[in-house]
XYZ file of C-alpha atoms in Angstrom:
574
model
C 0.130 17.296 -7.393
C -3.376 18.538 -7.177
C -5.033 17.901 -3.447
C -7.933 19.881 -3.353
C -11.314 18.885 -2.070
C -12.937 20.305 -4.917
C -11.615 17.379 -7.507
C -12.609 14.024 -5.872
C -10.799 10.552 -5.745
C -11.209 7.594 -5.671
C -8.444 5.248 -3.994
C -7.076 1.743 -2.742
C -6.507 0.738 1.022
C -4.066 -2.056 1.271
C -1.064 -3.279 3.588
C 2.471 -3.235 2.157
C 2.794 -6.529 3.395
C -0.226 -7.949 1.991
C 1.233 -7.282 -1.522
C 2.768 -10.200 -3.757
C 5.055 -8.284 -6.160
C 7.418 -10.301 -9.318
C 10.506 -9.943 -6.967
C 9.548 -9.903 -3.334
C 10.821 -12.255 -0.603
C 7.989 -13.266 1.170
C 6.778 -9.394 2.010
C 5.489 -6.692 -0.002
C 7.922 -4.015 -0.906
C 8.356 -0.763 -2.835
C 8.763 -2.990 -5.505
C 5.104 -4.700 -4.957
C 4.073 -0.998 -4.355
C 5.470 0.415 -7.471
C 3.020 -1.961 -9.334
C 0.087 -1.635 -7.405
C 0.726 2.634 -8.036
C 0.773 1.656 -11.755
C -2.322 -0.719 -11.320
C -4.379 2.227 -9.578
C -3.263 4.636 -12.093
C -4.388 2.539 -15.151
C -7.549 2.234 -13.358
C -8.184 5.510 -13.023
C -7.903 5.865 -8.932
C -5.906 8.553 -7.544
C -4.931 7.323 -4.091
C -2.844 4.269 -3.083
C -3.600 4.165 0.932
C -1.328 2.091 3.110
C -0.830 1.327 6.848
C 2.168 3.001 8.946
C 5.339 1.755 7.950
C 7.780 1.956 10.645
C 10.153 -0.603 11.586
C 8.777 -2.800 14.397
C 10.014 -5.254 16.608
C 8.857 -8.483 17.596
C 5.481 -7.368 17.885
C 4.335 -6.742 13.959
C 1.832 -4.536 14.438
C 2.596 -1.524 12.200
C 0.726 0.258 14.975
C 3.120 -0.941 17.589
C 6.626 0.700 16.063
C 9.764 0.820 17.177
C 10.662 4.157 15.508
C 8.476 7.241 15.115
C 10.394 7.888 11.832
C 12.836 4.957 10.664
C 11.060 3.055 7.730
C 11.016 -0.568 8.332
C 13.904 -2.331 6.156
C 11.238 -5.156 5.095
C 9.744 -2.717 2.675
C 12.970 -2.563 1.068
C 13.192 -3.904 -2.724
C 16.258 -5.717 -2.525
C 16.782 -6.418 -6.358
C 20.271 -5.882 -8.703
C 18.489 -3.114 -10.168
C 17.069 -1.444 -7.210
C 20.019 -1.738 -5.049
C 23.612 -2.154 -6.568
C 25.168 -3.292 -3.577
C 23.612 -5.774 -4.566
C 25.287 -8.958 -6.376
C 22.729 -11.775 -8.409
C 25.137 -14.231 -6.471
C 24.207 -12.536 -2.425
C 20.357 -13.146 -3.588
C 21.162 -16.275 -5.084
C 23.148 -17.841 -2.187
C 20.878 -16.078 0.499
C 17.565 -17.074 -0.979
C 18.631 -20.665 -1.228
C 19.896 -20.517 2.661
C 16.603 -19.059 4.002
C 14.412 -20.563 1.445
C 11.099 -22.282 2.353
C 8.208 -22.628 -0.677
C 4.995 -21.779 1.550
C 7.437 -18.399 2.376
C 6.035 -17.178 -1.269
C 2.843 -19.018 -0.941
C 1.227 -18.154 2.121
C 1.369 -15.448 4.935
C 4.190 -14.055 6.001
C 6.604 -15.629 7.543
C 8.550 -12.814 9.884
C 10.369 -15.649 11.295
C 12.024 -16.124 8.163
C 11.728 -12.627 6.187
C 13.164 -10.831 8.938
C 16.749 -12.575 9.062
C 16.606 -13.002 5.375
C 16.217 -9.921 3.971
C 18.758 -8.387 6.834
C 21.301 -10.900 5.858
C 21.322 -9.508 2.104
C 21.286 -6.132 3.277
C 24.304 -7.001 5.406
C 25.882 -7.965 2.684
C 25.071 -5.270 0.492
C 26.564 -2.706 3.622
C 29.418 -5.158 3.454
C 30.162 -4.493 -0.681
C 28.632 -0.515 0.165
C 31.911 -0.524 2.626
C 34.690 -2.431 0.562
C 33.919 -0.245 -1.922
C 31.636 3.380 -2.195
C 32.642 4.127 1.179
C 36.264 3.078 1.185
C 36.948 5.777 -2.231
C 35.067 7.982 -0.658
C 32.588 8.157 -4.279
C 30.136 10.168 -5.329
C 27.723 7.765 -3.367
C 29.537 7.585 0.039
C 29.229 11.643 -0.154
C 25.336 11.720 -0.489
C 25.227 9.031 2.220
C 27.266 11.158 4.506
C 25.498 14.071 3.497
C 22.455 12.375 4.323
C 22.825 11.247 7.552
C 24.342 15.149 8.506
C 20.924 15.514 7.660
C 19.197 13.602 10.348
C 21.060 14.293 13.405
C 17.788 14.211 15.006
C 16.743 11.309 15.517
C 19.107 9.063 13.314
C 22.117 8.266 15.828
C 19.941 7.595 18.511
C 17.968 5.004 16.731
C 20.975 3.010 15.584
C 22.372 3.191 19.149
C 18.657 1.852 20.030
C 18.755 -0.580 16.778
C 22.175 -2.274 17.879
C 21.635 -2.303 21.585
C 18.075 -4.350 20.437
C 20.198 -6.760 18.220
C 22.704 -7.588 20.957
C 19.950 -8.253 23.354
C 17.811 -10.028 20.986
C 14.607 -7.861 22.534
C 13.520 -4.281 21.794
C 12.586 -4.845 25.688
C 14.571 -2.005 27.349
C 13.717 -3.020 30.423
C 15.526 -6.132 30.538
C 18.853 -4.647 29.820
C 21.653 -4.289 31.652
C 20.711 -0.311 33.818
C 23.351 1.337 32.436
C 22.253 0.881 28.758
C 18.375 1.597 29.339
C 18.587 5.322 28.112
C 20.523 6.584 25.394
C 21.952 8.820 27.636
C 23.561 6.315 30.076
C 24.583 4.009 26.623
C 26.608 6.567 25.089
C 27.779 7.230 28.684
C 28.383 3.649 28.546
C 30.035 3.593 25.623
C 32.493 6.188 25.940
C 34.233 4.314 28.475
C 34.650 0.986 26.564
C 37.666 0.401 24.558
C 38.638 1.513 21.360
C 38.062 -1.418 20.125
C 34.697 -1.817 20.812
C 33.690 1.228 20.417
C 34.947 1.139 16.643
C 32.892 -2.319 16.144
C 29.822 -0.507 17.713
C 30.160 2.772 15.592
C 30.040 0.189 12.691
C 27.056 -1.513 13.445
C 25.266 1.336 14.151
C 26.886 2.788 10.539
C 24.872 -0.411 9.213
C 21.729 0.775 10.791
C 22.194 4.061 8.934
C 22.803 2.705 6.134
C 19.858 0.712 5.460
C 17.825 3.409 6.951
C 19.297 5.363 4.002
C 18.480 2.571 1.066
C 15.042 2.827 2.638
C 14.415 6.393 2.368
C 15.941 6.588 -0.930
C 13.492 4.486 -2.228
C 10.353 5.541 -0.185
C 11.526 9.268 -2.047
C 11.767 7.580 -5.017
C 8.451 5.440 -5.291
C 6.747 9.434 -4.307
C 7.970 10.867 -7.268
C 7.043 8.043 -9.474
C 3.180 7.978 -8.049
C 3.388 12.032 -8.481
C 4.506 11.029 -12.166
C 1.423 8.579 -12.655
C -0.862 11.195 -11.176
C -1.638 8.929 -7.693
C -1.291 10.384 -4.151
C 0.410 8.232 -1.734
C -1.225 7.890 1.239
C 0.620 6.947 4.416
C -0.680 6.998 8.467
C 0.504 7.974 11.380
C -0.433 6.568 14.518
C -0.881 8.329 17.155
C 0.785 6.832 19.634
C 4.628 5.032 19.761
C 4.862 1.774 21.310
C 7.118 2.062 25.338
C 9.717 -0.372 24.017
C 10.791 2.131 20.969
C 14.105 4.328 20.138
C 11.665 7.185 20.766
C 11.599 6.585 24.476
C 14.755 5.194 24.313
C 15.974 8.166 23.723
C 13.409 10.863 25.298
C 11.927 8.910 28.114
C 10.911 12.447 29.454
C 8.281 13.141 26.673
C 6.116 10.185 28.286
C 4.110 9.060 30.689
C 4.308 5.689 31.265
C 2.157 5.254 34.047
C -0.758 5.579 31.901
C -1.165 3.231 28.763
C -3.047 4.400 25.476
C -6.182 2.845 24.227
C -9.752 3.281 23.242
C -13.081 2.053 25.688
C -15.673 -0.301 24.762
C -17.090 0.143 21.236
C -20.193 -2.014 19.939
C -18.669 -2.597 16.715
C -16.035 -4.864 17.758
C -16.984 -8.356 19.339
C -13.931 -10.007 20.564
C -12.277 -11.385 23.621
C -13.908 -10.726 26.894
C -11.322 -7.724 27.809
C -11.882 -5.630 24.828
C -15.851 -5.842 25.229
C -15.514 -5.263 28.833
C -12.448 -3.035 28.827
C -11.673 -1.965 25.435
C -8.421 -1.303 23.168
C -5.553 -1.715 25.304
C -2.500 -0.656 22.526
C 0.318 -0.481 25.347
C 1.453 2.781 24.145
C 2.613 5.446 26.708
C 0.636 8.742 27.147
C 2.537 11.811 25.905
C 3.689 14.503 28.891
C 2.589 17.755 26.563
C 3.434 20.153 28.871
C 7.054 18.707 28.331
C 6.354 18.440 24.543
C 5.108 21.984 24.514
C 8.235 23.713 25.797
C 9.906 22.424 22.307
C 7.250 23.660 20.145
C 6.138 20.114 19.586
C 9.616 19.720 17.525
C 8.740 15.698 18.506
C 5.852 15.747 16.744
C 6.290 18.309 14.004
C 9.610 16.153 13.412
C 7.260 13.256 12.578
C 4.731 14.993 9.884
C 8.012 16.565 8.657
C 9.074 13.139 7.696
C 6.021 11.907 6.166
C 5.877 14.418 4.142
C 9.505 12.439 2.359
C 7.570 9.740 0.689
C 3.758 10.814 1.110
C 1.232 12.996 -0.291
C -1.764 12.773 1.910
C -1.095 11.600 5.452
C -3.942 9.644 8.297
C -3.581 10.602 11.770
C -4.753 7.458 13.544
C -6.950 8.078 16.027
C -7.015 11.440 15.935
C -9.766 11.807 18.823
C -6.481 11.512 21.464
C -5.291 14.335 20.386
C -8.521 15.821 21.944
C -8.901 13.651 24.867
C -7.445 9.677 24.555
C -8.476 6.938 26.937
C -5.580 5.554 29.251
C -5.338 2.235 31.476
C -3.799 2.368 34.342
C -1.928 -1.270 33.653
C -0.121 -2.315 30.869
C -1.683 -4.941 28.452
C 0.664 -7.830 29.959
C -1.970 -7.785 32.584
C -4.881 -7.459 30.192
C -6.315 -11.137 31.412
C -6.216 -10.577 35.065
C -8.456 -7.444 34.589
C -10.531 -8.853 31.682
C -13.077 -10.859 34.156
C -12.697 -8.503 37.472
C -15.077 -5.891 38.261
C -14.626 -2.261 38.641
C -13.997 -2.329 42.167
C -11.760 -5.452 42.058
C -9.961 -3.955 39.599
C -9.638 -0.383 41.244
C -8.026 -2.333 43.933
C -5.336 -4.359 41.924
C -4.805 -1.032 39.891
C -3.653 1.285 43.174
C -6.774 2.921 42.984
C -7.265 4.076 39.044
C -9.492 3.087 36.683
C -9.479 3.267 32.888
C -10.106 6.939 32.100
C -9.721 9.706 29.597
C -7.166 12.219 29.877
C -6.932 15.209 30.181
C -10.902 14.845 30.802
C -13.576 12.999 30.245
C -16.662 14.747 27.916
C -18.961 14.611 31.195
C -19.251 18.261 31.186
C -19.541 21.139 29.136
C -16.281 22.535 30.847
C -14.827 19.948 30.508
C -15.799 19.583 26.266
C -14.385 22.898 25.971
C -11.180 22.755 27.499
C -10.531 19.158 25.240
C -11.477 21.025 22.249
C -9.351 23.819 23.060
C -6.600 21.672 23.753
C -6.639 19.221 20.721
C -7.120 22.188 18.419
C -3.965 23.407 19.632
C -1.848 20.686 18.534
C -3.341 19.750 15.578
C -2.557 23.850 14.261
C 0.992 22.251 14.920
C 0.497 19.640 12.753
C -1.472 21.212 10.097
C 1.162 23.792 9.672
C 4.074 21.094 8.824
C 1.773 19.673 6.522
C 2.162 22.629 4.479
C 0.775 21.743 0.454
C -0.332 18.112 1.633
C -3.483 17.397 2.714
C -4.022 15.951 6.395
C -6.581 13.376 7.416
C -7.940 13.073 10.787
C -9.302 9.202 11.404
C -11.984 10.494 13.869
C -14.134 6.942 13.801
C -15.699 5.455 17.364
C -17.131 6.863 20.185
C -16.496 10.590 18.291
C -17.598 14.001 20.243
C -20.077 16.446 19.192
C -17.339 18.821 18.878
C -14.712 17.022 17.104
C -16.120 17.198 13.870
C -16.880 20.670 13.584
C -13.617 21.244 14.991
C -11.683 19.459 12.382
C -13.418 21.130 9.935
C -12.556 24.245 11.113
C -8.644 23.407 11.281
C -9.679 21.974 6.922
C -8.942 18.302 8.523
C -10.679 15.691 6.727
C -12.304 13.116 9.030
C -13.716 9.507 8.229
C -17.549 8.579 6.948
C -18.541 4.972 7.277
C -22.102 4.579 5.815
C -22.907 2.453 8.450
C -21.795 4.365 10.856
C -23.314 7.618 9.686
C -27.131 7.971 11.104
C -30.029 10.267 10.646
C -32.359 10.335 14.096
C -34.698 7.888 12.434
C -32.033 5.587 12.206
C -32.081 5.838 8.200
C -28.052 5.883 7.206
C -27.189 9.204 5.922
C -27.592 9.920 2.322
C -23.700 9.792 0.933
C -24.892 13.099 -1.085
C -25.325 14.624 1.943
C -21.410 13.728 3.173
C -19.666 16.860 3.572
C -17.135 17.013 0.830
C -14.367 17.342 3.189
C -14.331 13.620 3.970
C -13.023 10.528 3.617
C -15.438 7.779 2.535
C -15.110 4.015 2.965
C -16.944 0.886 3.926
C -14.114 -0.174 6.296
C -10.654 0.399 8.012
C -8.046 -2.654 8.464
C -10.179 -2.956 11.849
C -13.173 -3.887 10.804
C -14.630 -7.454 8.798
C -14.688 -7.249 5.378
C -17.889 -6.049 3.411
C -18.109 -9.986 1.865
C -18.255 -11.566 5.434
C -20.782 -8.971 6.975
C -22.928 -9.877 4.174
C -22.622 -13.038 4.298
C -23.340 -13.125 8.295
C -26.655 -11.357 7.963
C -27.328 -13.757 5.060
C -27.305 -16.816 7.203
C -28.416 -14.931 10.077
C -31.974 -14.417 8.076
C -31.451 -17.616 6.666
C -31.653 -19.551 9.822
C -34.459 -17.507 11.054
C -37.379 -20.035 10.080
C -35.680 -22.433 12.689
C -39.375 -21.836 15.435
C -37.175 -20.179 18.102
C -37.916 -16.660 18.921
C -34.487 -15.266 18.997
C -33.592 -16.781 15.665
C -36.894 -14.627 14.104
C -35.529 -11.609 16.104
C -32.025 -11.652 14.796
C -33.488 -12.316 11.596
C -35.905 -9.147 11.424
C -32.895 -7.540 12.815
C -30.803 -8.902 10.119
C -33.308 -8.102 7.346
C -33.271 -4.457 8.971
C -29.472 -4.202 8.466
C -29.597 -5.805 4.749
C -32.623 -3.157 3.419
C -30.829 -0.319 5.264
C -27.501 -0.481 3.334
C -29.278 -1.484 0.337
C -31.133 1.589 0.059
C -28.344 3.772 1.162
C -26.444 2.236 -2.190
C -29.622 3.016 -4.361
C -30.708 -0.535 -4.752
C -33.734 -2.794 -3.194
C -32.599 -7.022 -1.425
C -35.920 -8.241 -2.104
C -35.047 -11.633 -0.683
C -31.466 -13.701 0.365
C -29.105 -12.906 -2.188
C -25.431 -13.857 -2.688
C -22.495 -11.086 -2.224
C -21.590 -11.793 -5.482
C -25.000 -10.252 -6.918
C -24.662 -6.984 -5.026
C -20.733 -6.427 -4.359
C -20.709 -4.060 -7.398
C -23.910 -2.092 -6.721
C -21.699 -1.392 -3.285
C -19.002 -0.583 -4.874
C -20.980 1.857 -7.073
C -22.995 3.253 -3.883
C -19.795 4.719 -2.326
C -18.279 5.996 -5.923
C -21.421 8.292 -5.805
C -21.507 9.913 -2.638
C -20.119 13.292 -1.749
C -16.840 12.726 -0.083
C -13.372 14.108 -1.811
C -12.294 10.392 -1.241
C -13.858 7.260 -1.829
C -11.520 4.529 -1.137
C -11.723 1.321 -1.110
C -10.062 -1.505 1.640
C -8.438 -3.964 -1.048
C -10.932 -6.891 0.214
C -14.046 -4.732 -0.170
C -13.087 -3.848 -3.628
C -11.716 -7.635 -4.697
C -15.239 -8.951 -2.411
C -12.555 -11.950 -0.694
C -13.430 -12.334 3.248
C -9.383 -12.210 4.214
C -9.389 -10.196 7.571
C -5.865 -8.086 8.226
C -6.169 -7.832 12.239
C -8.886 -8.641 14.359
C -8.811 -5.888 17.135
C -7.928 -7.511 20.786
C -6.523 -10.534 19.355
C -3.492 -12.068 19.654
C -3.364 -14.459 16.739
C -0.295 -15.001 14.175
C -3.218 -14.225 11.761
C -2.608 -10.469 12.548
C -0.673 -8.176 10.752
C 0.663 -11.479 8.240
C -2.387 -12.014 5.949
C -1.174 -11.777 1.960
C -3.504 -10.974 -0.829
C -3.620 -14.633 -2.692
C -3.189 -12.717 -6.810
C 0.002 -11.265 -7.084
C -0.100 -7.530 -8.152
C 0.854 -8.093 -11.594
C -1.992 -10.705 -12.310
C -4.593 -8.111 -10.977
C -5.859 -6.898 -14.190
C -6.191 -10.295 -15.966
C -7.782 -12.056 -13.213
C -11.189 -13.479 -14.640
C -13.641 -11.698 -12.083
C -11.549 -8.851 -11.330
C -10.473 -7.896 -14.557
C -14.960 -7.714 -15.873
C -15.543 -5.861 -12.968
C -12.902 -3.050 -13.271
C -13.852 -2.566 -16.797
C -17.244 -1.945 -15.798
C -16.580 0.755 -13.034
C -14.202 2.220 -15.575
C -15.194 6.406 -15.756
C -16.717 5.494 -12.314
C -13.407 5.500 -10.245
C -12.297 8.909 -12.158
C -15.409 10.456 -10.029
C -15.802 12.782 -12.449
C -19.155 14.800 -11.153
């Protein structure tokens, strides 16, 4: 496959779990992402862009993993024909045990998902044992073969994944001491008897195992998108959530004094902590003087793994690799801080504030030694990237230097129209995007292009009311409209619906520059369904599901018109 920034793209953002595919069980799947690769492709896009998909715990934030590298066993299609383990009568019995109607109508349901699709998959291990690996097949070789294969990190994750199933928490800390660390489990372990130690190398033979029906079809679903000509592109965060196999089993790699997160940012407006605090994601700092005595085998092991079942590959938050903010609490304790003030909460803290680290940008020394020393892991990472192409999400608060310094290491970064300013305060001309760019309207972050619209709309709209702030947020409102308007090559001569300019939008960012244009899945549909609201804690987050199924996508009466009419357009033929 051809990933060169001299042929653009056009592409599709959307959660795996979002998806309704003909055969899911109340998630998205390969299955649902098989026909959204063939939906793209008929379209004419080139890129099918998801969120990370690592398995996570209770928290289902795919940015809050509980594996660096193990897929998450939701995204499993767990079908006859995709998995022959499989019997019609384990789906049939298993679907009608777990079954609930608003599971395949609504959100999802983790509550139910979760135990239902690992109950088939149990099963299927169950009929994989009695059978494949009993003779020994053809099938039990290449899974043998396989896990030889990922010594690694493989073993220690199913030692993790049991020890979390017995304990019904991925919460290490409240474990019994002497199972905290792999280290002291297997030490553990070794002393129990036979016995157990024969039902434990089982279960964690079960972990492997679907670990192995996962990757399988991850590989799979790759070559097929190669086939249709559409890139697959997957994310990595950049941090790994405390509670994870990865400390689990290399607590020395971290620095858990320190928790990762971003400072304030204008853009988001949501509890009191995150305006007055910021981002507090809970994951550990990394110790790279530790990492560096391995050659960053940690992290190249992680882009090495991508690279199984993507194409192109987003490095969330790529500006830590540079410098990355840290709090000095973990975000259990987010709403004591969230109304103290700096010197209260120095005090409760033991003395620290929220900082960056290594350094903050507040001198040019300072600038210098952070570019140095982000440019010197990300040649790490660029070099296990090998013939795939590497994005850098470099959106926020973003240093001079960090885009010039991606550049230079031919690491595509992020363009946001609104975002991107001339001194006047104009928006940048999208011709004028440097080609080596992502371009989109929005991230899973931010509110869809229909509901920011829509808020200035009734912002201006309520203007008239006499009161002097009302005309102000009105003018500023108007300002905001005219400004994006113009940047899309169009005029909002008065209040219009979204419905009369989504399309001119979606036409504005199909013409700029960038090697990418791609599109979040509500800004190209125009709904107002949000994915995650950033500080929240909500069971809205992370569980929203795109109301059309897949397979309905290109008959749907206002979808279908529109498509038609950006057909040639989404090719981005120059």
């Amino acid at each position: 496959m051809e990933l060169s920034p001299e042929h653009k793209m056009s592409g599709i953002l959307a959660p795996l779990f979002a998806l309704r595919g003909k055969n899911d069980l109340g998630v998205g799947d390969v299955g649902a992402l098989r026909e959204l690769v063939e939906w793209a492709s008929g379209c004419g896009m080139s890129v099918v862009q998801l969120l990370p998909v690592n398995e996570t715990g209770n928290d289902h934030s795919p940015y809050n993993a509980i594996s660096s590298v193990a897929l998450d066993p939701l995204t499993i299609e767990l079908t006859v024909e995709a998995l022959e383990d499989i019997t019609p009568e384990i789906l049939a019995e298993e679907r009608e045990r777990f079954y609930l109607r608003r599971m395949y109508e609504g959100p999802v349901f983790y509550k139910i998902v979760k135990p239902l699709k690992r109950a088939i998959l149990h099963r299927a291990f169950e009929r994989f044992t009695d059978g494949p690996w009993k003779r020994k097949d053809a099938r039990a070789q290449a899974f043998q073969a396989w896990m030889g294969l990922q010594e690694s990190w493989l073993p220690g994750f199913a030692l993790f994944r049991v020890l979390m199933a017995e304990f019904e928490t991925e919460r290490w800390d409240q474990w019994p001491e002497d199972r905290r660390t792999r280290a002291c489990a297997l030490s553990w372990l070794e002393v129990q008897p036979a016995k157990t130690r024969k039902v434990w190398e089982l279960r964690m033979r079960e972990v492997m195992y679907g670990q192995w029906v996962a990757w399988m079809q991850w590989g799979g679903i790759k070559a097929y998108a190669e086939k249709l000509g559409v890139a697959l592109m997957g994310d990595i965060p950049f941090g790994v959530g405390l509670y994870s196999a990865d400390y689990f089993c290399e607590p020395e790699i971290f620095d858990v004094r320190w928790s990762g997160g971003a400072p304030p940012e204008p853009a988001f407006h949501g509890d009191l902590f995150t305006e007055r605090w910021g981002q507090n994601w809970g994951v550990p700092l990394y110790r790279w003087d530790v990492l560096k005595k391995t050659d960053l085998h940690w992290w190249r092991q992680r882009v090495h793994k991508v690279r199984e079942v993507f194409h192109v590959f987003r490095i969330d938050h790529v500006l830590g690799f540079y410098r990355v903010y840290g709090f000095p609490w973990r975000p259990e304790r987010n709403p004591e801080f969230a109304v103290l003030d700096e010197v209260a909460a120095r005090q409760r803290a033991g003395g620290e504030l929220p900082r960056f680290h290594p350094y903050a940008d507040d001198t040019e020394a300072h600038q210098l030694a952070n570019r140095a020393h982000g440019e010197e892991l990300l040649r790490a990472l660029v070099e296990e990237t090998g013939r795939y192409a590497l994005i850098g999400e470099d959106l926020g608060t973003v240093p001079d230097y960090v885009r010039p310094s991606l550049e230079a290491l031919d690491i595509a970064g992020f363009k946001v129209p609104m975002w991107e300013k001339e001194w006047d305060t104009r928006l940048t001309s999208g011709k004028a995007y440097g080609r080596l760019s992502v371009a989109t309207y929005a991230t899973h972050d931010h509110e869809p292009l229909k509901t920011m619209w829509e808020r200035w709309m009734r912002t201006i709209a309520s203007g008239d009311s006499g009161r002097a702030e009302d005309a102000d947020a009105r003018n500023v409102a108007w300002w905001e409209v005219r400004r994006l308007a113009a940047w899309a090559g169009f005029e909002v001569p008065r209040i219009v619906e979204f419905e009369q300019v989504h399309e001119r939008l979606l036409l504005g960012l199909l013409a700029c520059n960038s090697w990418m244009a791609v599109f979040m899945v509500t800004d190209l549909f125009g709904t107002a369904q949000r994915f995650n609201v950033p500080g929240a804690v909500a069971d809205s987050n992370w569980s929203e599901r795109i109301a059309l199924p897949v397979s309905e996508w290109s008959r749907d009466r206002r979808l279908a018109p529109l498509l038609k009419r950006l057909d040639g357009k989404l090719k981005r033929r120059d």
